[in-house]
PDB file of C-alpha atoms in Angstrom:
ATOM      1  CA  MET A   1       0.000   0.000   0.000  1.00 41.00           C
ATOM      2  CA  LYS A   2       2.810   2.388   0.894  1.00 40.00           C
ATOM      3  CA  LYS A   3       4.634   1.758  -2.388  1.00 41.00           C
ATOM      4  CA  LEU A   4       1.404   2.222  -4.315  1.00 37.00           C
ATOM      5  CA  GLY A   5       0.888   5.608  -2.700  1.00 43.00           C
ATOM      6  CA  ILE A   6       4.421   6.719  -3.476  1.00 39.00           C
ATOM      7  CA  TRP A   7       4.173   5.702  -7.128  1.00 37.00           C
ATOM      8  CA  MET A   8       0.783   7.379  -7.582  1.00 41.00           C
ATOM      9  CA  MET A   9       2.038  10.602  -6.049  1.00 42.00           C
ATOM     10  CA  ALA A  10       5.138  10.494  -8.224  1.00 42.00           C
ATOM     11  CA  GLY A  11       3.000   9.947 -11.315  1.00 45.00           C
ATOM     12  CA  ALA A  12       0.793  12.892 -10.453  1.00 42.00           C
ATOM     13  CA  LEU A  13       3.800  15.148  -9.994  1.00 41.00           C
ATOM     14  CA  LEU A  14       5.225  14.112 -13.358  1.00 41.00           C
ATOM     15  CA  VAL A  15       1.933  14.797 -15.104  1.00 41.00           C
ATOM     16  CA  LEU A  16       1.565  18.200 -13.485  1.00 39.00           C
ATOM     17  CA  ALA A  17       5.159  19.118 -14.310  1.00 38.00           C
ATOM     18  CA  SER A  18       4.738  18.136 -17.959  1.00 41.00           C
ATOM     19  CA  CYS A  19       1.468  20.071 -18.233  1.00 44.00           C
ATOM     20  CA  SER A  20       2.511  23.336 -16.608  1.00 49.00           C
ATOM     21  CA  SER A  21       1.260  26.318 -18.572  1.00 58.00           C
ATOM     22  CA  GLY A  22       3.730  28.328 -20.591  1.00 87.00           C
ATOM     23  CA  THR A  23       4.851  29.589 -23.988  1.00 91.00           C
ATOM     24  CA  LYS A  24       7.954  28.674 -25.944  1.00 93.00           C
ATOM     25  CA  VAL A  25       9.331  29.768 -29.306  1.00 95.00           C
ATOM     26  CA  THR A  26       9.757  26.617 -31.379  1.00 94.00           C
ATOM     27  CA  SER A  27      11.536  28.201 -34.366  1.00 94.00           C
ATOM     28  CA  SER A  28      12.483  31.607 -35.728  1.00 94.00           C
ATOM     29  CA  TRP A  29      14.184  33.195 -38.720  1.00 95.00           C
ATOM     30  CA  LYS A  30      15.581  36.620 -39.571  1.00 95.00           C
ATOM     31  CA  ASP A  31      16.814  38.131 -42.811  1.00 94.00           C
ATOM     32  CA  GLN A  32      20.506  38.497 -42.038  1.00 91.00           C
ATOM     33  CA  GLU A  33      20.788  41.429 -44.415  1.00 90.00           C
ATOM     34  CA  LYS A  34      18.499  43.486 -42.201  1.00 89.00           C
ATOM     35  CA  GLY A  35      19.690  45.353 -39.161  1.00 89.00           C
ATOM     36  CA  ALA A  36      17.829  46.305 -36.004  1.00 91.00           C
ATOM     37  CA  LEU A  37      14.600  48.259 -36.124  1.00 91.00           C
ATOM     38  CA  GLN A  38      15.143  52.003 -35.930  1.00 88.00           C
ATOM     39  CA  PRO A  39      13.383  54.162 -33.306  1.00 86.00           C
ATOM     40  CA  GLN A  40      11.984  56.485 -35.962  1.00 86.00           C
ATOM     41  CA  ASN A  41      10.250  53.605 -37.738  1.00 89.00           C
ATOM     42  CA  LYS A  42       6.574  52.916 -37.113  1.00 95.00           C
ATOM     43  CA  VAL A  43       5.503  49.283 -36.663  1.00 96.00           C
ATOM     44  CA  LEU A  44       1.869  48.231 -37.082  1.00 95.00           C
ATOM     45  CA  VAL A  45       0.884  45.173 -35.007  1.00 96.00           C
ATOM     46  CA  MET A  46      -1.975  43.162 -36.500  1.00 93.00           C
ATOM     47  CA  ALA A  47      -3.436  40.032 -34.855  1.00 92.00           C
ATOM     48  CA  LEU A  48      -5.346  37.663 -37.153  1.00 88.00           C
ATOM     49  CA  VAL A  49      -7.395  35.292 -34.989  1.00 84.00           C
ATOM     50  CA  PRO A  50     -10.875  33.740 -35.320  1.00 82.00           C
ATOM     51  CA  GLN A  51     -13.740  35.960 -34.220  1.00 78.00           C
ATOM     52  CA  LYS A  52     -14.878  33.312 -31.730  1.00 80.00           C
ATOM     53  CA  GLU A  53     -11.710  33.947 -29.716  1.00 77.00           C
ATOM     54  CA  GLY A  54     -13.283  37.157 -28.502  1.00 67.00           C
ATOM     55  CA  SER A  55     -10.816  39.476 -26.799  1.00 82.00           C
ATOM     56  CA  LEU A  56      -7.677  37.598 -27.882  1.00 88.00           C
ATOM     57  CA  ARG A  57      -7.050  39.945 -30.819  1.00 89.00           C
ATOM     58  CA  ASN A  58      -7.146  43.086 -28.692  1.00 90.00           C
ATOM     59  CA  ASN A  59      -5.046  41.476 -25.968  1.00 93.00           C
ATOM     60  CA  MET A  60      -2.432  40.280 -28.447  1.00 94.00           C
ATOM     61  CA  GLU A  61      -2.089  43.614 -30.188  1.00 95.00           C
ATOM     62  CA  GLN A  62      -2.025  45.661 -26.999  1.00 96.00           C
ATOM     63  CA  GLU A  63       0.535  43.482 -25.224  1.00 96.00           C
ATOM     64  CA  MET A  64       2.813  43.246 -28.266  1.00 97.00           C
ATOM     65  CA  VAL A  65       2.654  47.014 -28.693  1.00 97.00           C
ATOM     66  CA  LEU A  66       3.601  47.500 -25.039  1.00 97.00           C
ATOM     67  CA  ALA A  67       6.448  44.974 -25.257  1.00 96.00           C
ATOM     68  CA  LEU A  68       7.883  46.611 -28.383  1.00 96.00           C
ATOM     69  CA  ARG A  69       7.529  50.133 -27.006  1.00 95.00           C
ATOM     70  CA  ALA A  70       9.439  49.028 -23.912  1.00 93.00           C
ATOM     71  CA  LYS A  71      12.359  48.351 -26.272  1.00 93.00           C
ATOM     72  CA  GLY A  72      12.117  51.753 -27.929  1.00 92.00           C
ATOM     73  CA  VAL A  73      10.020  50.719 -30.941  1.00 94.00           C
ATOM     74  CA  ASN A  74       7.270  53.040 -32.191  1.00 95.00           C
ATOM     75  CA  ALA A  75       4.587  50.310 -32.279  1.00 96.00           C
ATOM     76  CA  VAL A  76       0.850  50.836 -32.804  1.00 96.00           C
ATOM     77  CA  SER A  77      -2.188  48.532 -32.816  1.00 95.00           C
ATOM     78  CA  SER A  78      -4.126  47.918 -36.022  1.00 92.00           C
ATOM     79  CA  TYR A  79      -7.353  47.889 -34.001  1.00 89.00           C
ATOM     80  CA  GLU A  80      -6.649  51.361 -32.676  1.00 90.00           C
ATOM     81  CA  GLU A  81      -5.378  52.688 -36.016  1.00 90.00           C
ATOM     82  CA  TYR A  82      -8.020  51.207 -38.332  1.00 89.00           C
ATOM     83  CA  GLY A  83     -10.766  49.728 -36.151  1.00 86.00           C
ATOM     84  CA  PRO A  84     -12.065  46.138 -35.962  1.00 81.00           C
ATOM     85  CA  GLN A  85     -12.564  45.815 -39.728  1.00 79.00           C
ATOM     86  CA  ALA A  86      -9.033  46.831 -40.768  1.00 79.00           C
ATOM     87  CA  PHE A  87      -8.388  46.150 -44.480  1.00 82.00           C
ATOM     88  CA  ARG A  88     -11.575  44.084 -44.848  1.00 82.00           C
ATOM     89  CA  ASN A  89     -12.839  43.953 -48.445  1.00 81.00           C
ATOM     90  CA  LEU A  90      -9.823  45.926 -49.701  1.00 82.00           C
ATOM     91  CA  ASN A  91      -7.461  44.852 -52.435  1.00 87.00           C
ATOM     92  CA  GLU A  92      -3.689  44.997 -52.003  1.00 86.00           C
ATOM     93  CA  LYS A  93      -3.326  48.410 -53.616  1.00 89.00           C
ATOM     94  CA  ALA A  94      -5.952  50.024 -51.393  1.00 90.00           C
ATOM     95  CA  ALA A  95      -4.602  48.400 -48.229  1.00 89.00           C
ATOM     96  CA  LEU A  96      -1.028  49.513 -48.972  1.00 88.00           C
ATOM     97  CA  ARG A  97      -2.279  53.020 -49.643  1.00 90.00           C
ATOM     98  CA  GLN A  98      -3.837  53.180 -46.188  1.00 90.00           C
ATOM     99  CA  ILE A  99      -0.618  51.890 -44.651  1.00 90.00           C
ATOM    100  CA  ARG A 100       1.466  54.539 -46.428  1.00 90.00           C
ATOM    101  CA  GLN A 101      -0.951  57.252 -45.306  1.00 91.00           C
ATOM    102  CA  ARG A 102      -0.146  56.397 -41.689  1.00 91.00           C
ATOM    103  CA  ASP A 103       3.633  56.410 -42.344  1.00 93.00           C
ATOM    104  CA  ILE A 104       3.983  52.772 -41.316  1.00 94.00           C
ATOM    105  CA  ASP A 105       7.405  51.239 -42.008  1.00 95.00           C
ATOM    106  CA  GLN A 106       6.867  47.642 -40.850  1.00 95.00           C
ATOM    107  CA  VAL A 107       3.865  45.410 -40.212  1.00 95.00           C
ATOM    108  CA  MET A 108       3.918  42.597 -37.666  1.00 96.00           C
ATOM    109  CA  THR A 109       1.222  39.946 -38.044  1.00 94.00           C
ATOM    110  CA  ILE A 110       0.231  37.539 -35.272  1.00 94.00           C
ATOM    111  CA  VAL A 111      -1.658  34.540 -36.612  1.00 91.00           C
ATOM    112  CA  MET A 112      -3.268  31.637 -34.769  1.00 89.00           C
ATOM    113  CA  LEU A 113      -2.160  28.622 -36.779  1.00 89.00           C
ATOM    114  CA  ASP A 114      -4.041  26.092 -34.679  1.00 88.00           C
ATOM    115  CA  LYS A 115      -5.789  25.518 -31.374  1.00 87.00           C
ATOM    116  CA  SER A 116      -6.225  22.028 -29.964  1.00 83.00           C
ATOM    117  CA  LYS A 117      -7.683  20.503 -26.823  1.00 77.00           C
ATOM    118  CA  GLU A 118      -6.535  17.278 -25.185  1.00 73.00           C
ATOM    119  CA  LYS A 119      -7.568  15.267 -22.143  1.00 71.00           C
ATOM    120  CA  GLN A 120      -4.968  14.378 -19.553  1.00 69.00           C
ATOM    121  CA  TYR A 121      -5.426  11.897 -16.702  1.00 69.00           C
ATOM    122  CA  VAL A 122      -4.027  12.949 -13.334  1.00 67.00           C
ATOM    123  CA  PRO A 123      -3.508   9.867 -11.089  1.00 70.00           C
ATOM    124  CA  GLY A 124      -4.963   9.763  -7.599  1.00 65.00           C
ATOM    125  CA  ARG A 125      -2.990  10.078  -4.384  1.00 60.00           C
ATOM    126  CA  VAL A 126      -2.739   7.694  -1.440  1.00 56.00           C
ATOM    127  CA  ALA A 127      -1.406   8.846   1.918  1.00 55.00           C
ATOM    128  CA  TYR A 128      -0.027   6.014   4.054  1.00 52.00           C
ATOM    129  CA  ALA A 129       2.243   5.755   7.061  1.00 52.00           C
ATOM    130  CA  PRO A 130       2.820   2.574   9.121  1.00 51.00           C
ATOM    131  CA  TYR A 131       2.641   4.556  12.329  1.00 50.00           C
ATOM    132  CA  ALA A 132       2.389   8.225  13.137  1.00 52.00           C
ATOM    133  CA  PRO A 133       2.278  10.148  16.443  1.00 54.00           C
ATOM    134  CA  TYR A 134      -1.299  11.154  15.534  1.00 50.00           C
ATOM    135  CA  TYR A 135      -2.421   7.557  16.158  1.00 51.00           C
ATOM    136  CA  GLY A 136      -2.323   7.978  19.942  1.00 56.00           C
ATOM    137  CA  ARG A 137      -5.131  10.546  20.128  1.00 63.00           C
ATOM    138  CA  PHE A 138      -8.533  10.382  18.464  1.00 68.00           C
ATOM    139  CA  TRP A 139      -8.638  13.988  17.293  1.00 66.00           C
ATOM    140  CA  GLY A 140      -5.054  13.983  16.106  1.00 63.00           C
ATOM    141  CA  TYR A 141      -5.684  10.819  14.134  1.00 62.00           C
ATOM    142  CA  TYR A 142      -9.029  12.057  12.772  1.00 65.00           C
ATOM    143  CA  ASN A 143      -7.673  15.437  11.734  1.00 61.00           C
ATOM    144  CA  TRP A 144      -4.569  13.953  10.078  1.00 59.00           C
ATOM    145  CA  ARG A 145      -6.574  11.342   8.186  1.00 58.00           C
ATOM    146  CA  TRP A 146      -9.166  13.849   7.040  1.00 59.00           C
ATOM    147  CA  ASN A 147      -6.480  15.970   5.450  1.00 61.00           C
ATOM    148  CA  ASN A 148      -4.515  13.038   4.046  1.00 61.00           C
ATOM    149  CA  MET A 149      -7.182  10.742   2.647  1.00 56.00           C
ATOM    150  CA  TYR A 150      -7.101   8.982  -0.701  1.00 60.00           C
ATOM    151  CA  GLU A 151      -7.724  11.380  -3.562  1.00 63.00           C
ATOM    152  CA  PRO A 152      -9.133   9.742  -6.705  1.00 69.00           C
ATOM    153  CA  GLY A 153      -7.679  10.430 -10.130  1.00 71.00           C
ATOM    154  CA  TYR A 154      -9.397  12.757 -12.565  1.00 68.00           C
ATOM    155  CA  TYR A 155      -9.308  14.017 -16.125  1.00 73.00           C
ATOM    156  CA  THR A 156      -8.399  17.571 -17.047  1.00 72.00           C
ATOM    157  CA  THR A 157      -8.722  19.282 -20.415  1.00 75.00           C
ATOM    158  CA  ASN A 158      -5.707  21.258 -21.637  1.00 83.00           C
ATOM    159  CA  THR A 159      -5.486  23.689 -24.535  1.00 87.00           C
ATOM    160  CA  ARG A 160      -2.567  24.265 -26.891  1.00 89.00           C
ATOM    161  CA  TYR A 161      -2.179  27.358 -29.063  1.00 89.00           C
ATOM    162  CA  PHE A 162       0.136  27.426 -32.074  1.00 93.00           C
ATOM    163  CA  LEU A 163       0.961  30.986 -33.113  1.00 92.00           C
ATOM    164  CA  GLU A 164       3.135  32.623 -35.744  1.00 94.00           C
ATOM    165  CA  SER A 165       4.479  36.164 -35.966  1.00 94.00           C
ATOM    166  CA  ASN A 166       5.846  37.636 -39.191  1.00 95.00           C
ATOM    167  CA  LEU A 167       7.448  41.041 -39.623  1.00 95.00           C
ATOM    168  CA  TYR A 168       7.292  42.686 -43.044  1.00 95.00           C
ATOM    169  CA  ASP A 169       9.221  45.690 -44.305  1.00 93.00           C
ATOM    170  CA  MET A 170       6.771  47.832 -46.261  1.00 91.00           C
ATOM    171  CA  ARG A 171       9.490  49.550 -48.315  1.00 88.00           C
ATOM    172  CA  ASP A 172      10.594  46.434 -50.173  1.00 87.00           C
ATOM    173  CA  LYS A 173       7.462  44.384 -49.265  1.00 84.00           C
ATOM    174  CA  LYS A 174       9.530  41.482 -47.930  1.00 92.00           C
ATOM    175  CA  MET A 175       9.410  39.446 -44.731  1.00 94.00           C
ATOM    176  CA  ILE A 176      12.350  40.154 -42.469  1.00 95.00           C
ATOM    177  CA  TYR A 177      11.447  38.029 -39.428  1.00 96.00           C
ATOM    178  CA  SER A 178       9.278  35.024 -38.597  1.00 95.00           C
ATOM    179  CA  ALA A 179       8.728  33.077 -35.375  1.00 96.00           C
ATOM    180  CA  GLN A 180       6.548  30.095 -34.486  1.00 95.00           C
ATOM    181  CA  SER A 181       5.507  29.282 -30.946  1.00 94.00           C
ATOM    182  CA  GLU A 182       3.498  26.875 -28.825  1.00 94.00           C
ATOM    183  CA  SER A 183       1.501  27.881 -25.743  1.00 91.00           C
ATOM    184  CA  PHE A 184       0.212  25.254 -23.323  1.00 87.00           C
ATOM    185  CA  ASP A 185      -2.954  25.778 -21.313  1.00 83.00           C
ATOM    186  CA  PRO A 186      -2.807  29.546 -20.622  1.00 87.00           C
ATOM    187  CA  PRO A 187      -5.189  30.575 -17.812  1.00 87.00           C
ATOM    188  CA  SER A 188      -6.702  33.373 -19.917  1.00 88.00           C
ATOM    189  CA  ALA A 189      -6.422  35.220 -23.221  1.00 88.00           C
ATOM    190  CA  ALA A 190      -4.864  38.144 -21.397  1.00 92.00           C
ATOM    191  CA  ARG A 191      -2.138  35.967 -19.858  1.00 92.00           C
ATOM    192  CA  LEU A 192      -1.462  34.256 -23.183  1.00 92.00           C
ATOM    193  CA  ALA A 193      -0.967  37.660 -24.815  1.00 94.00           C
ATOM    194  CA  VAL A 194       1.487  38.772 -22.118  1.00 95.00           C
ATOM    195  CA  THR A 195       3.679  35.670 -22.156  1.00 95.00           C
ATOM    196  CA  TYR A 196       3.585  35.381 -25.943  1.00 96.00           C
ATOM    197  CA  SER A 197       4.644  38.999 -26.479  1.00 96.00           C
ATOM    198  CA  GLN A 198       7.473  38.675 -23.966  1.00 96.00           C
ATOM    199  CA  LYS A 199       8.800  35.519 -25.641  1.00 96.00           C
ATOM    200  CA  ILE A 200       8.667  36.998 -29.148  1.00 97.00           C
ATOM    201  CA  VAL A 201      10.354  40.242 -28.138  1.00 96.00           C
ATOM    202  CA  LYS A 202      13.057  38.265 -26.324  1.00 96.00           C
ATOM    203  CA  ASP A 203      13.641  36.219 -29.479  1.00 96.00           C
ATOM    204  CA  MET A 204      13.755  39.389 -31.601  1.00 96.00           C
ATOM    205  CA  MET A 205      16.508  40.691 -29.340  1.00 95.00           C
ATOM    206  CA  LYS A 206      18.351  37.386 -29.659  1.00 94.00           C
ATOM    207  CA  GLN A 207      18.110  37.748 -33.435  1.00 94.00           C
ATOM    208  CA  ASN A 208      19.535  41.309 -33.149  1.00 93.00           C
ATOM    209  CA  LEU A 209      16.334  42.750 -34.558  1.00 93.00           C
ATOM    210  CA  LEU A 210      15.854  44.763 -31.384  1.00 90.00           C
ATOM    211  CA  THR A 211      18.483  46.447 -29.261  1.00 80.00           C
ATOM    212  CA  ILE A 212      18.439  47.813 -25.726  1.00 64.00           C
ATOM    213  CA  ASN A 213      15.872  50.393 -24.750  1.00 61.00           C
ATOM    214  CA  ARG A 214      16.848  53.639 -26.436  1.00 47.00           C
ATOM    215  CA  LYS A 215      14.770  55.843 -24.135  1.00 48.00           C
TER     216      LYS A 215
END
């Protein structure tokens, strides 16, 4: 019985450790001919996510804008610049005209490539001790057992987000940076936006696309 309890507790810990929420960049690329973004440049951040995701678009754009501004980049949100229907029903020529009118130098897109749900079984827990000092008194034994009883296993549903960010230079109309990431079971859209933006900006610095804060 004691060994069973130990193994079940160990299994639960392993499952929880493997399923801890977080975001990681799985791959990234930068045009090596391009240098770091300049403070005078204006970067438009545009999140492209399904409408059913609700506030995720606003959260993504706002948090990425904040993260880039913290590094000295003149970043703006497409939602704030153009509204919720930005570039809808426009052809390429018309969309580029609107971008030039706002003096935008680069456009960063954030796209949800996929979202998947999976069930994970968390094993139960058994508390066992051959003898404990609580055994000598009724209340000590009762109170200890009540707080250390067998806990049955259960299923939990986890969510994975697969996102991609691309940065385009509007002068030569070419992509200069791309990063793919995976986020596991974020507690909310707001938290996903924060951790994702931090990871992408950190990777952009690693790729020498961003430098230290110029402010």
